[in-house]
PDB file of C-alpha atoms and ligand atoms in Angstrom:
ATOM      1  CA  MET A   1       9.165  27.364  23.758  1.00  0.00           C
ATOM      2  CA  LEU A   2       7.984  24.899  21.290  1.00  0.00           C
ATOM      3  CA  ARG A   3       6.129  26.149  18.484  1.00  0.00           C
ATOM      4  CA  PHE A   4       4.569  24.635  15.207  1.00  0.00           C
ATOM      5  CA  CYS A   5       2.478  25.523  12.001  1.00  0.00           C
ATOM      6  CA  LEU A   6       1.088  23.433   9.306  1.00  0.00           C
ATOM      7  CA  LEU A   7       2.307  25.451   6.342  1.00  0.00           C
ATOM      8  CA  GLY A   8      -0.330  23.640   4.266  1.00  0.00           C
ATOM      9  CA  SER A   9      -2.320  20.146   4.557  1.00  0.00           C
ATOM     10  CA  GLY A  10      -4.509  18.182   1.987  1.00  0.00           C
ATOM     11  CA  SER A  11      -4.022  15.960  -1.110  1.00  0.00           C
ATOM     12  CA  ALA A  12      -2.311  18.612  -2.961  1.00  0.00           C
ATOM     13  CA  GLY A  13       0.318  19.046  -0.411  1.00  0.00           C
ATOM     14  CA  ASN A  14       2.015  18.740   3.408  1.00  0.00           C
ATOM     15  CA  ALA A  15       4.074  20.318   5.366  1.00  0.00           C
ATOM     16  CA  LEU A  16       4.509  21.145   9.401  1.00  0.00           C
ATOM     17  CA  LEU A  17       7.105  23.285  10.486  1.00  0.00           C
ATOM     18  CA  VAL A  18       8.376  22.739  14.328  1.00  0.00           C
ATOM     19  CA  GLY A  19      10.449  25.204  15.828  1.00  0.00           C
ATOM     20  CA  SER A  20      12.313  25.772  18.888  1.00  0.00           C
ATOM     21  CA  PRO A  21      14.625  29.081  19.784  1.00  0.00           C
ATOM     22  CA  ASP A  22      17.353  27.274  18.201  1.00  0.00           C
ATOM     23  CA  GLY A  23      16.361  25.976  14.858  1.00  0.00           C
ATOM     24  CA  SER A  24      13.401  24.056  13.367  1.00  0.00           C
ATOM     25  CA  ILE A  25      12.533  21.055  11.504  1.00  0.00           C
ATOM     26  CA  LEU A  26      10.006  20.144   8.770  1.00  0.00           C
ATOM     27  CA  ILE A  27       7.894  17.164   8.690  1.00  0.00           C
ATOM     28  CA  ASP A  28       7.079  15.993   4.727  1.00  0.00           C
ATOM     29  CA  ASN A  29       7.189  18.727   2.102  1.00  0.00           C
ATOM     30  CA  GLY A  30       4.521  18.403  -0.560  1.00  0.00           C
ATOM     31  CA  LEU A  31       4.743  22.099  -1.225  1.00  0.00           C
ATOM     32  CA  SER A  32       7.035  23.825  -4.086  1.00  0.00           C
ATOM     33  CA  PHE A  33       9.933  25.563  -2.856  1.00  0.00           C
ATOM     34  CA  ARG A  34       8.285  29.038  -3.768  1.00  0.00           C
ATOM     35  CA  GLN A  35       5.190  28.012  -1.849  1.00  0.00           C
ATOM     36  CA  LEU A  36       7.016  26.813   1.135  1.00  0.00           C
ATOM     37  CA  GLN A  37       9.047  30.067   1.498  1.00  0.00           C
ATOM     38  CA  ARG A  38       6.270  32.178   0.822  1.00  0.00           C
ATOM     39  CA  ARG A  39       4.024  30.732   3.270  1.00  0.00           C
ATOM     40  CA  ALA A  40       6.723  30.456   5.768  1.00  0.00           C
ATOM     41  CA  ALA A  41       7.202  34.236   5.821  1.00  0.00           C
ATOM     42  CA  THR A  42       3.825  34.998   6.161  1.00  0.00           C
ATOM     43  CA  VAL A  43       3.753  33.324   9.492  1.00  0.00           C
ATOM     44  CA  GLY A  44       7.241  34.853  10.770  1.00  0.00           C
ATOM     45  CA  GLU A  45       9.497  31.854  10.009  1.00  0.00           C
ATOM     46  CA  ASN A  46      12.310  31.472   8.023  1.00  0.00           C
ATOM     47  CA  ILE A  47      13.409  28.214   6.351  1.00  0.00           C
ATOM     48  CA  GLU A  48      17.243  29.205   6.760  1.00  0.00           C
ATOM     49  CA  ASP A  49      16.227  27.753  10.388  1.00  0.00           C
ATOM     50  CA  LEU A  50      15.548  24.486   9.246  1.00  0.00           C
ATOM     51  CA  ARG A  51      17.976  21.812  10.437  1.00  0.00           C
ATOM     52  CA  ALA A  52      16.424  18.667   9.017  1.00  0.00           C
ATOM     53  CA  VAL A  53      13.372  17.377   6.790  1.00  0.00           C
ATOM     54  CA  PHE A  54      11.545  14.142   8.395  1.00  0.00           C
ATOM     55  CA  ILE A  55       9.343  11.877   6.056  1.00  0.00           C
ATOM     56  CA  THR A  56       6.012  10.177   6.915  1.00  0.00           C
ATOM     57  CA  HIS A  57       5.622   8.276   3.754  1.00  0.00           C
ATOM     58  CA  GLU A  58       6.455   8.802  -0.116  1.00  0.00           C
ATOM     59  CA  HIS A  59       3.239   9.733  -1.544  1.00  0.00           C
ATOM     60  CA  GLY A  60       3.641  13.018  -3.588  1.00  0.00           C
ATOM     61  CA  ASP A  61       1.294  15.112  -1.381  1.00  0.00           C
ATOM     62  CA  HIS A  62       4.380  14.368   1.572  1.00  0.00           C
ATOM     63  CA  VAL A  63       7.291  14.565  -0.562  1.00  0.00           C
ATOM     64  CA  ASN A  64       7.338  16.139  -4.138  1.00  0.00           C
ATOM     65  CA  GLY A  65       8.829  19.408  -2.713  1.00  0.00           C
ATOM     66  CA  ALA A  66      11.447  17.564  -0.148  1.00  0.00           C
ATOM     67  CA  GLY A  67      14.398  17.071  -2.731  1.00  0.00           C
ATOM     68  CA  ILE A  68      14.252  20.729  -4.178  1.00  0.00           C
ATOM     69  CA  LEU A  69      14.182  21.994  -0.123  1.00  0.00           C
ATOM     70  CA  ALA A  70      17.003  19.492   0.784  1.00  0.00           C
ATOM     71  CA  ARG A  71      19.288  20.773  -2.189  1.00  0.00           C
ATOM     72  CA  LYS A  72      18.660  24.368  -1.873  1.00  0.00           C
ATOM     73  CA  CYS A  73      19.251  24.165   2.061  1.00  0.00           C
ATOM     74  CA  GLY A  74      21.566  21.348   2.225  1.00  0.00           C
ATOM     75  CA  LEU A  75      19.235  19.554   4.641  1.00  0.00           C
ATOM     76  CA  PRO A  76      19.276  16.013   5.712  1.00  0.00           C
ATOM     77  CA  VAL A  77      16.317  13.952   5.231  1.00  0.00           C
ATOM     78  CA  TYR A  78      15.559  11.309   7.497  1.00  0.00           C
ATOM     79  CA  MET A  79      13.415   8.592   6.512  1.00  0.00           C
ATOM     80  CA  THR A  80      12.554   4.551   6.508  1.00  0.00           C
ATOM     81  CA  ALA A  81      14.339   2.737   3.930  1.00  0.00           C
ATOM     82  CA  GLY A  82      11.246   1.404   2.772  1.00  0.00           C
ATOM     83  CA  THR A  83       9.884   5.282   1.610  1.00  0.00           C
ATOM     84  CA  ARG A  84      13.478   5.838   0.445  1.00  0.00           C
ATOM     85  CA  ALA A  85      13.091   2.925  -1.907  1.00  0.00           C
ATOM     86  CA  ARG A  86       9.903   4.180  -3.423  1.00  0.00           C
ATOM     87  CA  LEU A  87      10.371   8.050  -3.576  1.00  0.00           C
ATOM     88  CA  PRO A  88       8.895   9.384  -6.690  1.00  0.00           C
ATOM     89  CA  ARG A  89      10.918  10.836  -9.458  1.00  0.00           C
ATOM     90  CA  VAL A  90      10.362  14.140  -9.354  1.00  0.00           C
ATOM     91  CA  VAL A  91      12.329  14.099  -5.470  1.00  0.00           C
ATOM     92  CA  GLY A  92      15.620  13.947  -7.277  1.00  0.00           C
ATOM     93  CA  ALA A  93      18.828  13.208  -5.854  1.00  0.00           C
ATOM     94  CA  LEU A  94      19.072  13.893  -1.846  1.00  0.00           C
ATOM     95  CA  PRO A  95      22.299  15.722  -0.532  1.00  0.00           C
ATOM     96  CA  ARG A  96      22.065  13.412   2.678  1.00  0.00           C
ATOM     97  CA  VAL A  97      20.032  10.785   3.993  1.00  0.00           C
ATOM     98  CA  VAL A  98      19.450   9.502   7.392  1.00  0.00           C
ATOM     99  CA  GLU A  99      17.738   5.959   7.196  1.00  0.00           C
ATOM    100  CA  PHE A 100      15.830   4.468  10.435  1.00  0.00           C
ATOM    101  CA  GLU A 101      13.516   2.139  11.335  1.00  0.00           C
ATOM    102  CA  ALA A 102       9.995   2.868  12.468  1.00  0.00           C
ATOM    103  CA  GLY A 103      10.286   2.932  16.634  1.00  0.00           C
ATOM    104  CA  ASP A 104      13.557   4.593  16.463  1.00  0.00           C
ATOM    105  CA  THR A 105      14.140   7.813  18.515  1.00  0.00           C
ATOM    106  CA  LEU A 106      15.923  10.425  16.489  1.00  0.00           C
ATOM    107  CA  ARG A 107      17.739  13.504  17.844  1.00  0.00           C
ATOM    108  CA  VAL A 108      18.297  16.788  15.648  1.00  0.00           C
ATOM    109  CA  ASP A 109      19.325  20.138  17.690  1.00  0.00           C
ATOM    110  CA  GLY A 110      17.612  19.578  20.842  1.00  0.00           C
ATOM    111  CA  PHE A 111      14.775  17.948  19.223  1.00  0.00           C
ATOM    112  CA  ARG A 112      13.779  14.425  20.331  1.00  0.00           C
ATOM    113  CA  VAL A 113      11.733  12.933  17.224  1.00  0.00           C
ATOM    114  CA  ASP A 114       9.904   9.607  18.077  1.00  0.00           C
ATOM    115  CA  SER A 115       8.943   7.516  14.890  1.00  0.00           C
ATOM    116  CA  PHE A 116       6.146   5.005  15.098  1.00  0.00           C
ATOM    117  CA  SER A 117       4.544   2.740  12.332  1.00  0.00           C
ATOM    118  CA  VAL A 118       0.910   3.623  10.809  1.00  0.00           C
ATOM    119  CA  THR A 119      -1.141   1.553   8.692  1.00  0.00           C
ATOM    120  CA  HIS A 120      -1.495   3.499   5.289  1.00  0.00           C
ATOM    121  CA  ASP A 121      -0.927   2.053   1.747  1.00  0.00           C
ATOM    122  CA  ALA A 122       2.559   3.042   1.337  1.00  0.00           C
ATOM    123  CA  ALA A 123       5.826   1.032   1.780  1.00  0.00           C
ATOM    124  CA  ASP A 124       6.837   1.859   5.296  1.00  0.00           C
ATOM    125  CA  PRO A 125       4.646   4.436   6.511  1.00  0.00           C
ATOM    126  CA  VAL A 126       5.633   6.331   9.898  1.00  0.00           C
ATOM    127  CA  SER A 127       4.297   9.166  11.760  1.00  0.00           C
ATOM    128  CA  TYR A 128       5.946  10.973  14.641  1.00  0.00           C
ATOM    129  CA  THR A 129       5.979  12.577  18.015  1.00  0.00           C
ATOM    130  CA  VAL A 130       8.289  15.736  18.673  1.00  0.00           C
ATOM    131  CA  ASP A 131       9.517  16.715  22.271  1.00  0.00           C
ATOM    132  CA  TRP A 132      11.441  19.885  23.036  1.00  0.00           C
ATOM    133  CA  GLY A 133      12.271  21.535  26.454  1.00  0.00           C
ATOM    134  CA  GLY A 134       9.151  19.435  28.088  1.00  0.00           C
ATOM    135  CA  ALA A 135       6.518  20.238  25.578  1.00  0.00           C
ATOM    136  CA  ARG A 136       5.246  17.564  23.054  1.00  0.00           C
ATOM    137  CA  LEU A 137       3.746  17.515  19.930  1.00  0.00           C
ATOM    138  CA  GLY A 138       1.887  14.248  18.294  1.00  0.00           C
ATOM    139  CA  LEU A 139       1.199  13.880  14.609  1.00  0.00           C
ATOM    140  CA  ALA A 140      -1.035  11.277  12.691  1.00  0.00           C
ATOM    141  CA  ALA A 141      -1.296  11.682   9.245  1.00  0.00           C
ATOM    142  CA  ASP A 142      -2.095   9.455   6.224  1.00  0.00           C
ATOM    143  CA  LEU A 143      -3.456   6.284   8.463  1.00  0.00           C
ATOM    144  CA  GLY A 144      -6.273   4.105   7.899  1.00  0.00           C
ATOM    145  CA  HIS A 145      -6.649   2.757  11.630  1.00  0.00           C
ATOM    146  CA  ALA A 146      -5.360   4.335  14.870  1.00  0.00           C
ATOM    147  CA  SER A 147      -3.627   0.910  16.392  1.00  0.00           C
ATOM    148  CA  ASN A 148      -2.843   0.696  20.094  1.00  0.00           C
ATOM    149  CA  VAL A 149       0.580   1.650  19.017  1.00  0.00           C
ATOM    150  CA  VAL A 150      -0.562   5.298  17.659  1.00  0.00           C
ATOM    151  CA  ARG A 151      -2.578   5.692  20.909  1.00  0.00           C
ATOM    152  CA  ALA A 152       0.315   5.023  22.799  1.00  0.00           C
ATOM    153  CA  LYS A 153       2.666   7.300  21.290  1.00  0.00           C
ATOM    154  CA  LEU A 154       0.438  10.243  21.246  1.00  0.00           C
ATOM    155  CA  ARG A 155      -0.740  10.127  24.763  1.00  0.00           C
ATOM    156  CA  GLY A 156       0.179  13.106  26.746  1.00  0.00           C
ATOM    157  CA  ALA A 157       1.014  15.454  24.087  1.00  0.00           C
ATOM    158  CA  GLN A 158      -0.066  19.003  24.461  1.00  0.00           C
ATOM    159  CA  ALA A 159      -0.727  19.571  20.842  1.00  0.00           C
ATOM    160  CA  LEU A 160      -2.256  16.819  18.560  1.00  0.00           C
ATOM    161  CA  VAL A 161      -2.098  17.092  14.664  1.00  0.00           C
ATOM    162  CA  LEU A 162      -5.020  14.374  13.635  1.00  0.00           C
ATOM    163  CA  GLU A 163      -6.114  13.471   9.979  1.00  0.00           C
ATOM    164  CA  SER A 164      -9.759  14.032   9.786  1.00  0.00           C
ATOM    165  CA  ASN A 165      -9.967  13.080   6.127  1.00  0.00           C
ATOM    166  CA  TYR A 166     -13.614  12.677   5.179  1.00  0.00           C
ATOM    167  CA  CYS A 167     -17.208  12.206   6.348  1.00  0.00           C
ATOM    168  CA  PRO A 168     -18.222   8.492   5.694  1.00  0.00           C
ATOM    169  CA  GLU A 169     -21.750   9.676   4.364  1.00  0.00           C
ATOM    170  CA  MET A 170     -20.299  12.081   1.817  1.00  0.00           C
ATOM    171  CA  LEU A 171     -17.750   9.484   0.475  1.00  0.00           C
ATOM    172  CA  HIS A 172     -20.693   7.230   0.171  1.00  0.00           C
ATOM    173  CA  ARG A 173     -22.639   9.769  -1.638  1.00  0.00           C
ATOM    174  CA  SER A 174     -19.564  10.893  -3.807  1.00  0.00           C
ATOM    175  CA  SER A 175     -18.687  10.385  -7.580  1.00  0.00           C
ATOM    176  CA  TYR A 176     -15.795   8.436  -6.304  1.00  0.00           C
ATOM    177  CA  PRO A 177     -15.496   4.568  -7.671  1.00  0.00           C
ATOM    178  CA  PRO A 178     -16.432   1.916  -5.249  1.00  0.00           C
ATOM    179  CA  ALA A 179     -12.730   0.818  -5.432  1.00  0.00           C
ATOM    180  CA  ILE A 180     -11.215   4.119  -4.612  1.00  0.00           C
ATOM    181  CA  GLN A 181     -14.040   4.619  -1.681  1.00  0.00           C
ATOM    182  CA  GLN A 182     -12.639   1.047  -0.564  1.00  0.00           C
ATOM    183  CA  ARG A 183      -9.229   2.544  -0.773  1.00  0.00           C
ATOM    184  CA  ILE A 184     -10.049   5.366   1.336  1.00  0.00           C
ATOM    185  CA  ARG A 185     -12.332   3.315   4.199  1.00  0.00           C
ATOM    186  CA  GLY A 186      -9.789   0.523   4.473  1.00  0.00           C
ATOM    187  CA  ARG A 187      -7.392   0.035   7.245  1.00  0.00           C
ATOM    188  CA  HIS A 188      -4.517   0.960   4.912  1.00  0.00           C
ATOM    189  CA  GLY A 189      -6.242   4.379   3.988  1.00  0.00           C
ATOM    190  CA  HIS A 190      -7.436   7.350   5.952  1.00  0.00           C
ATOM    191  CA  LEU A 191      -9.247   8.408   9.228  1.00  0.00           C
ATOM    192  CA  SER A 192     -12.651   9.478   8.833  1.00  0.00           C
ATOM    193  CA  ASN A 193     -14.200  12.124  10.996  1.00  0.00           C
ATOM    194  CA  PRO A 194     -15.749   9.688  13.564  1.00  0.00           C
ATOM    195  CA  ASP A 195     -12.349   7.809  13.514  1.00  0.00           C
ATOM    196  CA  ALA A 196     -10.747  10.864  14.615  1.00  0.00           C
ATOM    197  CA  CYS A 197     -12.973  11.785  17.057  1.00  0.00           C
ATOM    198  CA  SER A 198     -12.793   8.510  18.797  1.00  0.00           C
ATOM    199  CA  LEU A 199      -9.024   8.647  18.969  1.00  0.00           C
ATOM    200  CA  LEU A 200      -9.450  12.080  20.148  1.00  0.00           C
ATOM    201  CA  ALA A 201     -11.746  11.466  22.852  1.00  0.00           C
ATOM    202  CA  SER A 202      -9.323   8.678  24.308  1.00  0.00           C
ATOM    203  CA  LEU A 203      -6.424  11.299  24.204  1.00  0.00           C
ATOM    204  CA  VAL A 204      -8.055  14.270  26.137  1.00  0.00           C
ATOM    205  CA  HIS A 205      -6.201  14.922  28.927  1.00  0.00           C
ATOM    206  CA  GLU A 206      -6.100  18.305  31.195  1.00  0.00           C
ATOM    207  CA  ALA A 207      -2.555  19.673  29.576  1.00  0.00           C
ATOM    208  CA  LEU A 208      -4.090  19.537  26.078  1.00  0.00           C
ATOM    209  CA  ARG A 209      -3.776  22.687  24.360  1.00  0.00           C
ATOM    210  CA  TYR A 210      -4.125  22.301  20.740  1.00  0.00           C
ATOM    211  CA  VAL A 211      -6.040  19.822  18.249  1.00  0.00           C
ATOM    212  CA  VAL A 212      -5.455  20.838  14.754  1.00  0.00           C
ATOM    213  CA  LEU A 213      -7.513  18.578  12.376  1.00  0.00           C
ATOM    214  CA  ILE A 214      -5.309  18.013   8.905  1.00  0.00           C
ATOM    215  CA  HIS A 215      -5.566  16.278   5.600  1.00  0.00           C
ATOM    216  CA  ILE A 216      -9.394  17.477   4.907  1.00  0.00           C
ATOM    217  CA  SER A 217     -10.764  16.176   1.789  1.00  0.00           C
ATOM    218  CA  GLU A 218     -12.137  18.973  -0.483  1.00  0.00           C
ATOM    219  CA  GLU A 219     -14.712  16.577  -1.945  1.00  0.00           C
ATOM    220  CA  ASN A 220     -15.912  14.361   0.809  1.00  0.00           C
ATOM    221  CA  ASN A 221     -15.830  16.672   3.778  1.00  0.00           C
ATOM    222  CA  THR A 222     -16.068  20.143   5.290  1.00  0.00           C
ATOM    223  CA  PRO A 223     -13.725  21.859   7.802  1.00  0.00           C
ATOM    224  CA  GLU A 224     -17.021  23.069   9.542  1.00  0.00           C
ATOM    225  CA  LEU A 225     -18.017  19.511  10.032  1.00  0.00           C
ATOM    226  CA  ALA A 226     -14.712  18.104  10.931  1.00  0.00           C
ATOM    227  CA  SER A 227     -14.149  20.314  13.586  1.00  0.00           C
ATOM    228  CA  HIS A 228     -17.870  20.619  15.044  1.00  0.00           C
ATOM    229  CA  MET A 229     -17.326  17.222  15.492  1.00  0.00           C
ATOM    230  CA  ALA A 230     -13.904  17.293  17.457  1.00  0.00           C
ATOM    231  CA  ARG A 231     -14.992  19.915  19.667  1.00  0.00           C
ATOM    232  CA  HIS A 232     -17.941  17.519  20.509  1.00  0.00           C
ATOM    233  CA  ALA A 233     -15.678  14.687  21.248  1.00  0.00           C
ATOM    234  CA  ILE A 234     -13.476  16.933  23.502  1.00  0.00           C
ATOM    235  CA  ARG A 235     -16.298  18.912  25.068  1.00  0.00           C
ATOM    236  CA  GLY A 236     -15.291  20.018  28.612  1.00  0.00           C
ATOM    237  CA  ALA A 237     -11.295  20.035  27.867  1.00  0.00           C
ATOM    238  CA  GLN A 238      -9.657  23.400  27.088  1.00  0.00           C
ATOM    239  CA  ALA A 239      -8.123  22.359  24.211  1.00  0.00           C
ATOM    240  CA  GLU A 240      -8.682  24.803  21.162  1.00  0.00           C
ATOM    241  CA  VAL A 241      -9.727  22.851  17.931  1.00  0.00           C
ATOM    242  CA  HIS A 242      -8.292  24.426  14.553  1.00  0.00           C
ATOM    243  CA  ILE A 243      -8.292  23.187  11.013  1.00  0.00           C
ATOM    244  CA  ALA A 244      -5.479  23.143   8.730  1.00  0.00           C
ATOM    245  CA  ARG A 245      -6.158  24.389   5.038  1.00  0.00           C
ATOM    246  CA  GLN A 246      -4.820  23.533   1.809  1.00  0.00           C
ATOM    247  CA  ASN A 247      -4.109  26.977   0.470  1.00  0.00           C
ATOM    248  CA  GLY A 248      -2.392  28.590   3.474  1.00  0.00           C
ATOM    249  CA  PRO A 249      -0.735  28.407   6.864  1.00  0.00           C
ATOM    250  CA  THR A 250      -2.200  27.944   9.958  1.00  0.00           C
ATOM    251  CA  PRO A 251      -0.964  30.380  12.896  1.00  0.00           C
ATOM    252  CA  VAL A 252       1.890  29.373  14.854  1.00  0.00           C
ATOM    253  CA  PHE A 253       1.029  27.751  18.029  1.00  0.00           C
ATOM    254  CA  ASN A 254       3.185  27.918  21.011  1.00  0.00           C
ATOM    255  CA  LEU A 255       3.290  25.192  23.629  1.00  0.00           C
ATOM    256  CA  ALA A 256       4.691  26.044  27.079  1.00  0.00           C
ATOM    257  CA  PRO A 257       6.641  23.308  28.645  1.00  0.00           C
ATOM    258  CA  VAL A 258       4.051  21.429  31.336  1.00  0.00           C
ATOM    259  CA  PRO A 259       5.107  22.056  35.076  1.00  0.00           C
ATOM    260  CA  ALA A 260       6.461  18.720  36.538  1.00  0.00           C
TER     261      ALA A 260
HETATM  262 ZN1  LIG B 301      -1.403  12.464   2.143  1.00  0.00          ZN
HETATM  263 ZN1  LIG B 302      -0.591   8.914   1.835  1.00  0.00          ZN
END
């Protein structure tokens, strides 16, 4: 069975673990090695089962812990050439890098990982879907706008891990300077609660089991507001809505294959 867990999510560090009975992969690591190890252990995961790290983009909250993890566990790191060229210095030397182009399909230990471009203020940002044993997880993290490509890629996934970064009214009233507000709101910024809801509403289907909202702003959003809106957007559907938090892991979610 495919399983997944957000070990942390937010502007201070993101990490998504996706596991199968044969091993696991990590998408992004903005957590320290100790935090990653501790949080994985809390939910019954072992980082020694990791086979590879996939990076979405070079912002510190997604890569700051990737280098130390790759070195300690001898893991290959998958990323676009644009992301590699802009990695922050703190990442350090990597034992093995696998470069790919947005749109490529990557295969690691029975996982099929499909990459696709997203709009965000980074060099060459991507997001991913992960397939294993007939189950699919779709991730949409750090994107300013849900393009048709994003919608097409996420369609049919039984689990959706979606950014629901800010409430537009709270951002407007916040202490953030206008230029920063504009950056967050822009097509290369982050998805708002209403953006996430309209994406979600267009993706609801019978086999959708889990929606996990990620990258919730601590200043310009609340978990309660984001989850309330998402539940409303998928009303009538069977799916559970969960929130990923900055300071601890979500439960581990299991995805049974969809009967053909
Ligand atoms: Zn981020
Ligand atoms: Zn980012």
